[in-house]
């Protein structure tokens, strides 16, 4: 059993889906958890459920993160969103917003945490990337580019943090059963010109050998391992949880 007693974990996007599952797993392991999310009501609900604290923050406002100092021992960069469109139709403002939330904010939050982690000679940075951090799909130019960037940021953090007891890793899931995926079904149906009820089978599971969505708790279990003392030699890695997608 992983024991995170005495550790402070900050989980961005902790009010829903994968972040919520990770926040719950860490709290169950004894960590003090801060649920960072722009959705105030949902953040308060999750924080109350797990005995944690809500931090209402819009990570799109990256200027507000520049002077930040955080006493987190474990940082989970998880907040994210999806917008699907062909490149020629992709709204540049949406493209940039996704990069701010999914790449620039993780950089600024890591930057805000490292002095505390280095002072304690212990830290865990866990970046929720995606199978799209190592593979591309059409119509996801911003998402794929941001996740590939996050992979690079994670590796640099691993190299700089290694001498200070700080590890940095990515988790790379295929499709997980969360609101982000449920909200994507209509867009995928429109852009691929298929029926919404066919999207999971024909688009989301085509490449996977295991033909099902991932449950958020399965990602939570991997994030718990990566936060443990036993994972101290695991760094700069990208952990695929993709039902075999990238085995092709
Ligand atoms: P979700 O929509 O269920 O949860 C995302 C959370 O992030 C929400 O609570 C939302 O309020 C928060 N958030 C979004 N923008 C924010 C902002 N600007 N500031 C603060 N909080 C913000 O999504 P999810 O499926 O749990 O996704 C979480 C992460 O996992 C994302 O980075 C996503 O790219 C990644 N991921 C998801 C899947 C999947 O299939 N669901 C697969 C691979 C990777």
Short mmCIF file of N, CA and C in Angstrom, two decimals, residues 56-195:
data_model
loop_
_atom_site.label_atom_id
_atom_site.label_comp_id
_atom_site.label_asym_id
_atom_site.label_seq_id
_atom_site.Cartn_x
_atom_site.Cartn_y
_atom_site.Cartn_z
N UNK A 56 -9.64 27.50 -6.52
CA UNK A 56 -10.32 27.89 -7.74
C UNK A 56 -9.37 28.76 -8.56
N UNK A 57 -8.95 28.21 -9.70
CA UNK A 57 -7.98 28.91 -10.54
C UNK A 57 -8.27 28.61 -11.99
N UNK A 58 -8.18 29.66 -12.82
CA UNK A 58 -8.31 29.46 -14.26
C UNK A 58 -6.90 29.41 -14.84
N UNK A 59 -6.46 28.24 -15.25
CA UNK A 59 -5.08 28.07 -15.73
C UNK A 59 -4.86 28.69 -17.10
N UNK A 60 -5.94 29.18 -17.70
CA UNK A 60 -5.79 29.93 -18.94
C UNK A 60 -5.15 31.30 -18.66
N UNK A 61 -5.29 31.77 -17.43
CA UNK A 61 -4.72 33.06 -17.03
C UNK A 61 -3.28 32.81 -16.58
N UNK A 62 -2.42 32.55 -17.55
CA UNK A 62 -1.06 32.13 -17.20
C UNK A 62 -0.25 33.26 -16.54
N UNK A 63 -0.60 34.52 -16.85
CA UNK A 63 0.13 35.63 -16.22
C UNK A 63 0.00 35.56 -14.70
N UNK A 64 -1.16 35.08 -14.21
CA UNK A 64 -1.38 35.04 -12.76
C UNK A 64 -0.56 33.93 -12.10
N UNK A 65 0.02 33.02 -12.91
CA UNK A 65 0.79 31.91 -12.34
C UNK A 65 2.28 32.23 -12.26
N UNK A 66 2.67 33.36 -12.83
CA UNK A 66 4.12 33.62 -12.97
C UNK A 66 4.82 33.88 -11.65
N UNK A 67 4.15 34.54 -10.72
CA UNK A 67 4.81 34.85 -9.45
C UNK A 67 4.52 33.82 -8.36
N UNK A 68 3.93 32.71 -8.75
CA UNK A 68 3.40 31.76 -7.78
C UNK A 68 4.51 30.93 -7.11
N UNK A 69 4.27 30.61 -5.83
CA UNK A 69 5.13 29.67 -5.12
C UNK A 69 4.22 28.63 -4.48
N UNK A 70 4.47 27.35 -4.72
CA UNK A 70 3.59 26.29 -4.21
C UNK A 70 4.37 25.32 -3.34
N UNK A 71 3.74 24.90 -2.23
CA UNK A 71 4.42 23.95 -1.33
C UNK A 71 3.97 22.51 -1.62
N UNK A 72 3.81 22.20 -2.89
CA UNK A 72 3.36 20.85 -3.27
C UNK A 72 4.54 19.89 -3.31
N UNK A 73 4.33 18.70 -2.74
CA UNK A 73 5.30 17.61 -2.87
C UNK A 73 5.02 16.80 -4.12
N UNK A 74 3.74 16.78 -4.49
CA UNK A 74 3.30 16.05 -5.68
C UNK A 74 2.47 17.03 -6.52
N UNK A 75 2.86 17.19 -7.77
CA UNK A 75 2.09 18.05 -8.69
C UNK A 75 1.57 17.19 -9.83
N UNK A 76 0.27 17.24 -10.04
CA UNK A 76 -0.31 16.53 -11.18
C UNK A 76 -0.85 17.56 -12.16
N UNK A 77 -0.20 17.68 -13.31
CA UNK A 77 -0.66 18.57 -14.37
C UNK A 77 -1.67 17.80 -15.22
N UNK A 78 -2.94 18.06 -14.95
CA UNK A 78 -4.00 17.25 -15.57
C UNK A 78 -5.04 18.08 -16.31
N UNK A 79 -5.26 19.32 -15.92
CA UNK A 79 -6.34 20.10 -16.54
C UNK A 79 -6.17 20.14 -18.05
N UNK A 80 -7.26 19.96 -18.75
CA UNK A 80 -7.17 20.00 -20.21
C UNK A 80 -8.54 20.04 -20.85
N UNK A 81 -8.51 20.20 -22.15
CA UNK A 81 -9.76 20.23 -22.92
C UNK A 81 -9.48 19.74 -24.33
N UNK A 82 -10.53 19.57 -25.11
CA UNK A 82 -10.36 19.10 -26.47
C UNK A 82 -11.17 19.99 -27.43
N UNK A 83 -10.56 20.35 -28.54
CA UNK A 83 -11.27 21.03 -29.63
C UNK A 83 -10.85 20.32 -30.91
N UNK A 84 -11.82 19.95 -31.72
CA UNK A 84 -11.54 19.17 -32.93
C UNK A 84 -11.96 19.96 -34.16
N UNK A 85 -11.02 20.17 -35.06
CA UNK A 85 -11.31 20.83 -36.33
C UNK A 85 -10.14 20.64 -37.27
N UNK A 86 -10.38 20.61 -38.57
CA UNK A 86 -9.26 20.59 -39.51
C UNK A 86 -8.41 21.86 -39.33
N UNK A 87 -7.14 21.75 -39.65
CA UNK A 87 -6.22 22.88 -39.42
C UNK A 87 -6.72 24.16 -40.07
N UNK A 88 -7.22 24.04 -41.31
CA UNK A 88 -7.62 25.27 -42.03
C UNK A 88 -8.82 25.95 -41.38
N UNK A 89 -9.57 25.20 -40.55
CA UNK A 89 -10.74 25.79 -39.88
C UNK A 89 -10.48 26.03 -38.39
N UNK A 90 -9.28 25.68 -37.93
CA UNK A 90 -9.03 25.73 -36.48
C UNK A 90 -8.91 27.19 -36.02
N UNK A 91 -9.71 27.55 -35.04
CA UNK A 91 -9.69 28.92 -34.50
C UNK A 91 -8.35 29.17 -33.78
N UNK A 92 -7.56 30.13 -34.28
CA UNK A 92 -6.24 30.38 -33.65
C UNK A 92 -6.34 30.68 -32.16
N UNK A 93 -7.41 31.35 -31.74
CA UNK A 93 -7.55 31.67 -30.31
C UNK A 93 -7.74 30.39 -29.50
N UNK A 94 -8.51 29.45 -30.03
CA UNK A 94 -8.70 28.17 -29.33
C UNK A 94 -7.40 27.38 -29.30
N UNK A 95 -6.66 27.43 -30.41
CA UNK A 95 -5.37 26.72 -30.50
C UNK A 95 -4.42 27.22 -29.40
N UNK A 96 -4.36 28.55 -29.27
CA UNK A 96 -3.46 29.13 -28.27
C UNK A 96 -3.95 28.86 -26.85
N UNK A 97 -5.28 28.91 -26.65
CA UNK A 97 -5.83 28.65 -25.30
C UNK A 97 -5.44 27.25 -24.83
N UNK A 98 -5.54 26.27 -25.72
CA UNK A 98 -5.19 24.90 -25.34
C UNK A 98 -3.72 24.79 -24.96
N UNK A 99 -2.89 25.53 -25.69
CA UNK A 99 -1.46 25.50 -25.34
C UNK A 99 -1.18 26.19 -24.01
N UNK A 100 -1.92 27.25 -23.72
CA UNK A 100 -1.73 27.91 -22.41
C UNK A 100 -2.09 26.95 -21.28
N UNK A 101 -3.25 26.31 -21.39
CA UNK A 101 -3.74 25.47 -20.28
C UNK A 101 -2.94 24.16 -20.18
N UNK A 102 -2.58 23.57 -21.32
CA UNK A 102 -2.02 22.21 -21.30
C UNK A 102 -0.50 22.17 -21.42
N UNK A 103 0.14 23.33 -21.66
CA UNK A 103 1.60 23.33 -21.77
C UNK A 103 2.25 24.47 -20.97
N UNK A 104 1.73 25.70 -21.18
CA UNK A 104 2.35 26.83 -20.48
C UNK A 104 2.05 26.76 -18.98
N UNK A 105 0.80 26.48 -18.62
CA UNK A 105 0.47 26.38 -17.19
C UNK A 105 1.25 25.26 -16.50
N UNK A 106 1.37 24.07 -17.09
CA UNK A 106 2.22 23.05 -16.46
C UNK A 106 3.65 23.54 -16.22
N UNK A 107 4.23 24.25 -17.19
CA UNK A 107 5.58 24.80 -16.99
C UNK A 107 5.60 25.74 -15.78
N UNK A 108 4.61 26.64 -15.72
CA UNK A 108 4.60 27.62 -14.64
C UNK A 108 4.34 26.97 -13.28
N UNK A 109 3.53 25.92 -13.26
CA UNK A 109 3.25 25.24 -11.99
C UNK A 109 4.46 24.42 -11.54
N UNK A 110 5.12 23.77 -12.47
CA UNK A 110 6.36 23.04 -12.11
C UNK A 110 7.36 24.05 -11.54
N UNK A 111 7.49 25.17 -12.23
CA UNK A 111 8.41 26.25 -11.81
C UNK A 111 8.06 26.71 -10.38
N UNK A 112 6.77 26.76 -10.09
CA UNK A 112 6.33 27.23 -8.77
C UNK A 112 6.57 26.19 -7.67
N UNK A 113 6.64 24.92 -8.04
CA UNK A 113 6.79 23.84 -7.05
C UNK A 113 8.24 23.44 -6.79
N UNK A 114 9.10 23.58 -7.78
CA UNK A 114 10.44 22.99 -7.66
C UNK A 114 11.24 23.51 -6.46
N UNK A 115 11.19 24.81 -6.13
CA UNK A 115 12.00 25.23 -4.96
C UNK A 115 11.62 24.47 -3.69
N UNK A 116 10.31 24.24 -3.46
CA UNK A 116 9.88 23.46 -2.28
C UNK A 116 10.36 22.01 -2.40
N UNK A 117 10.19 21.43 -3.57
CA UNK A 117 10.60 20.03 -3.76
C UNK A 117 12.12 19.88 -3.59
N UNK A 118 12.86 20.80 -4.19
CA UNK A 118 14.33 20.72 -4.08
C UNK A 118 14.76 20.89 -2.61
N UNK A 119 14.09 21.76 -1.88
CA UNK A 119 14.46 21.99 -0.48
C UNK A 119 14.28 20.71 0.35
N UNK A 120 13.28 19.89 -0.03
CA UNK A 120 13.02 18.64 0.70
C UNK A 120 13.71 17.43 0.07
N UNK A 121 14.39 17.67 -1.05
CA UNK A 121 15.03 16.58 -1.78
C UNK A 121 14.04 15.47 -2.13
N UNK A 122 12.81 15.85 -2.41
CA UNK A 122 11.76 14.87 -2.78
C UNK A 122 10.64 15.59 -3.52
N UNK A 123 10.25 15.03 -4.62
CA UNK A 123 9.11 15.59 -5.35
C UNK A 123 8.68 14.67 -6.46
N UNK A 124 7.41 14.80 -6.82
CA UNK A 124 6.84 13.98 -7.90
C UNK A 124 6.03 14.91 -8.82
N UNK A 125 6.44 14.96 -10.07
CA UNK A 125 5.67 15.70 -11.07
C UNK A 125 5.06 14.66 -12.01
N UNK A 126 3.76 14.70 -12.12
CA UNK A 126 3.05 13.72 -12.95
C UNK A 126 2.22 14.49 -13.97
N UNK A 127 2.55 14.29 -15.22
CA UNK A 127 1.90 15.03 -16.30
C UNK A 127 0.93 14.12 -17.04
N UNK A 128 -0.33 14.51 -17.05
CA UNK A 128 -1.31 13.69 -17.76
C UNK A 128 -1.25 14.09 -19.23
N UNK A 129 -0.47 13.30 -19.95
CA UNK A 129 -0.35 13.49 -21.39
C UNK A 129 -1.47 12.70 -22.05
N UNK A 130 -1.15 11.88 -23.01
CA UNK A 130 -2.20 11.16 -23.76
C UNK A 130 -1.48 10.22 -24.72
N UNK A 131 -2.21 9.27 -25.27
CA UNK A 131 -1.65 8.54 -26.41
C UNK A 131 -1.32 9.55 -27.51
N UNK A 132 -2.01 10.69 -27.49
CA UNK A 132 -1.73 11.76 -28.45
C UNK A 132 -0.49 12.57 -28.08
N UNK A 133 0.21 12.19 -27.01
CA UNK A 133 1.54 12.72 -26.76
C UNK A 133 2.60 11.98 -27.55
N UNK A 134 2.24 10.80 -28.08
CA UNK A 134 3.20 10.00 -28.85
C UNK A 134 2.66 9.58 -30.21
N UNK A 135 1.42 9.84 -30.47
CA UNK A 135 0.80 9.54 -31.77
C UNK A 135 -0.07 10.74 -32.17
N UNK A 136 -0.35 10.86 -33.46
CA UNK A 136 -1.22 11.94 -33.93
C UNK A 136 -2.54 11.36 -34.41
N UNK A 137 -3.56 12.19 -34.39
CA UNK A 137 -4.83 11.90 -35.06
C UNK A 137 -5.23 13.14 -35.83
N UNK A 138 -5.91 12.98 -36.97
CA UNK A 138 -6.33 14.16 -37.71
C UNK A 138 -7.29 15.01 -36.89
N UNK A 139 -7.31 16.29 -37.17
CA UNK A 139 -8.26 17.28 -36.61
C UNK A 139 -7.92 17.69 -35.17
N UNK A 140 -6.80 17.18 -34.64
CA UNK A 140 -6.44 17.50 -33.25
C UNK A 140 -5.10 18.23 -33.20
N UNK A 141 -4.89 19.21 -34.09
CA UNK A 141 -3.57 19.83 -34.19
C UNK A 141 -3.12 20.45 -32.88
N UNK A 142 -4.01 21.17 -32.21
CA UNK A 142 -3.59 21.85 -30.99
C UNK A 142 -3.33 20.84 -29.87
N UNK A 143 -4.25 19.90 -29.72
CA UNK A 143 -4.13 18.91 -28.64
C UNK A 143 -2.86 18.07 -28.80
N UNK A 144 -2.64 17.57 -30.02
CA UNK A 144 -1.47 16.71 -30.27
C UNK A 144 -0.18 17.50 -30.07
N UNK A 145 -0.16 18.74 -30.56
CA UNK A 145 1.06 19.55 -30.41
C UNK A 145 1.30 19.89 -28.94
N UNK A 146 0.25 20.23 -28.21
CA UNK A 146 0.42 20.56 -26.78
C UNK A 146 0.90 19.35 -26.00
N UNK A 147 0.32 18.19 -26.27
CA UNK A 147 0.73 16.98 -25.54
C UNK A 147 2.15 16.56 -25.90
N UNK A 148 2.53 16.69 -27.18
CA UNK A 148 3.93 16.40 -27.53
C UNK A 148 4.86 17.38 -26.80
N UNK A 149 4.45 18.62 -26.67
CA UNK A 149 5.25 19.59 -25.92
C UNK A 149 5.36 19.22 -24.45
N UNK A 150 4.27 18.75 -23.89
CA UNK A 150 4.27 18.34 -22.48
C UNK A 150 5.25 17.18 -22.25
N UNK A 151 5.35 16.29 -23.23
CA UNK A 151 6.31 15.19 -23.14
C UNK A 151 7.74 15.75 -22.99
N UNK A 152 8.05 16.76 -23.79
CA UNK A 152 9.38 17.36 -23.71
C UNK A 152 9.62 18.06 -22.39
N UNK A 153 8.62 18.81 -21.95
CA UNK A 153 8.72 19.50 -20.66
C UNK A 153 8.95 18.50 -19.53
N UNK A 154 8.25 17.38 -19.59
CA UNK A 154 8.37 16.36 -18.54
C UNK A 154 9.79 15.78 -18.51
N UNK A 155 10.36 15.55 -19.69
CA UNK A 155 11.71 14.97 -19.73
C UNK A 155 12.75 15.96 -19.22
N UNK A 156 12.61 17.23 -19.58
CA UNK A 156 13.57 18.22 -19.07
C UNK A 156 13.44 18.32 -17.54
N UNK A 157 12.21 18.31 -17.04
CA UNK A 157 12.00 18.35 -15.59
C UNK A 157 12.68 17.15 -14.92
N UNK A 158 12.59 15.98 -15.57
CA UNK A 158 13.24 14.78 -15.03
C UNK A 158 14.75 14.97 -14.95
N UNK A 159 15.34 15.54 -15.99
CA UNK A 159 16.81 15.70 -16.01
C UNK A 159 17.26 16.72 -14.97
N UNK A 160 16.52 17.84 -14.87
CA UNK A 160 16.92 18.86 -13.89
C UNK A 160 16.60 18.41 -12.47
N UNK A 161 15.50 17.67 -12.31
CA UNK A 161 15.07 17.31 -10.96
C UNK A 161 15.78 16.10 -10.37
N UNK A 162 16.35 15.26 -11.23
CA UNK A 162 16.97 14.02 -10.76
C UNK A 162 17.92 14.19 -9.59
N UNK A 163 18.87 15.13 -9.69
CA UNK A 163 19.82 15.30 -8.56
C UNK A 163 19.16 15.81 -7.29
N UNK A 164 17.91 16.25 -7.37
CA UNK A 164 17.21 16.82 -6.22
C UNK A 164 16.10 15.91 -5.70
N UNK A 165 16.09 14.65 -6.12
CA UNK A 165 15.07 13.72 -5.64
C UNK A 165 13.70 13.93 -6.25
N UNK A 166 13.66 14.67 -7.36
CA UNK A 166 12.38 14.97 -8.01
C UNK A 166 12.26 14.15 -9.30
N UNK A 167 11.19 13.38 -9.40
CA UNK A 167 10.93 12.65 -10.64
C UNK A 167 9.85 13.36 -11.44
N UNK A 168 9.84 13.13 -12.74
CA UNK A 168 8.79 13.68 -13.61
C UNK A 168 8.45 12.64 -14.66
N UNK A 169 7.18 12.33 -14.76
CA UNK A 169 6.73 11.32 -15.71
C UNK A 169 5.41 11.73 -16.35
N UNK A 170 5.16 11.12 -17.51
CA UNK A 170 3.87 11.30 -18.18
C UNK A 170 3.04 10.03 -18.06
N UNK A 171 1.74 10.22 -18.01
CA UNK A 171 0.80 9.11 -18.17
C UNK A 171 0.07 9.35 -19.49
N UNK A 172 0.00 8.29 -20.30
CA UNK A 172 -0.49 8.45 -21.68
C UNK A 172 -1.68 7.53 -21.95
N UNK A 173 -2.86 7.95 -21.53
CA UNK A 173 -4.02 7.08 -21.77
C UNK A 173 -4.59 7.23 -23.18
N UNK A 174 -5.23 6.15 -23.64
CA UNK A 174 -6.14 6.30 -24.78
C UNK A 174 -7.45 6.84 -24.21
N UNK A 175 -8.58 6.54 -24.80
CA UNK A 175 -9.83 7.20 -24.38
C UNK A 175 -10.31 6.70 -23.00
N UNK A 176 -10.56 7.66 -22.12
CA UNK A 176 -11.00 7.38 -20.76
C UNK A 176 -12.46 7.82 -20.63
N UNK A 177 -13.22 7.08 -19.85
CA UNK A 177 -14.64 7.41 -19.69
C UNK A 177 -14.80 8.65 -18.80
N UNK A 178 -14.77 9.85 -19.42
CA UNK A 178 -14.90 11.11 -18.68
C UNK A 178 -15.77 12.07 -19.48
N UNK A 179 -16.18 13.19 -18.87
CA UNK A 179 -16.95 14.20 -19.61
C UNK A 179 -16.23 14.70 -20.85
N UNK A 180 -14.88 14.78 -20.81
CA UNK A 180 -14.12 15.27 -21.97
C UNK A 180 -14.40 14.40 -23.19
N UNK A 181 -14.48 13.10 -22.97
CA UNK A 181 -14.74 12.17 -24.07
C UNK A 181 -16.22 12.20 -24.46
N UNK A 182 -17.09 12.21 -23.47
CA UNK A 182 -18.53 12.25 -23.79
C UNK A 182 -18.87 13.50 -24.61
N UNK A 183 -18.23 14.62 -24.26
CA UNK A 183 -18.53 15.87 -24.98
C UNK A 183 -17.95 15.89 -26.38
N UNK A 184 -17.04 14.96 -26.68
CA UNK A 184 -16.35 14.94 -27.97
C UNK A 184 -17.15 14.14 -29.01
N UNK A 185 -18.08 13.34 -28.53
CA UNK A 185 -18.73 12.39 -29.44
C UNK A 185 -19.49 13.11 -30.57
N UNK A 186 -20.21 14.17 -30.26
CA UNK A 186 -20.97 14.88 -31.30
C UNK A 186 -20.03 15.48 -32.34
N UNK A 187 -18.91 16.08 -31.87
CA UNK A 187 -17.95 16.68 -32.81
C UNK A 187 -17.31 15.62 -33.70
N UNK A 188 -16.95 14.49 -33.10
CA UNK A 188 -16.32 13.41 -33.89
C UNK A 188 -17.30 12.90 -34.94
N UNK A 189 -18.58 12.77 -34.57
CA UNK A 189 -19.60 12.28 -35.50
C UNK A 189 -19.71 13.25 -36.68
N UNK A 190 -19.72 14.55 -36.38
CA UNK A 190 -19.85 15.57 -37.42
C UNK A 190 -18.66 15.54 -38.37
N UNK A 191 -17.47 15.50 -37.80
CA UNK A 191 -16.28 15.67 -38.63
C UNK A 191 -15.96 14.41 -39.44
N UNK A 192 -16.33 13.23 -38.89
CA UNK A 192 -16.09 11.97 -39.61
C UNK A 192 -17.33 11.53 -40.39
N UNK A 193 -18.41 12.31 -40.25
CA UNK A 193 -19.64 12.02 -40.98
C UNK A 193 -20.18 10.62 -40.67
N UNK A 194 -20.24 10.29 -39.39
CA UNK A 194 -20.81 9.02 -38.95
C UNK A 194 -21.82 9.30 -37.83
N UNK A 195 -22.56 8.29 -37.45
CA UNK A 195 -23.57 8.46 -36.40
C UNK A 195 -22.90 8.54 -35.02
#
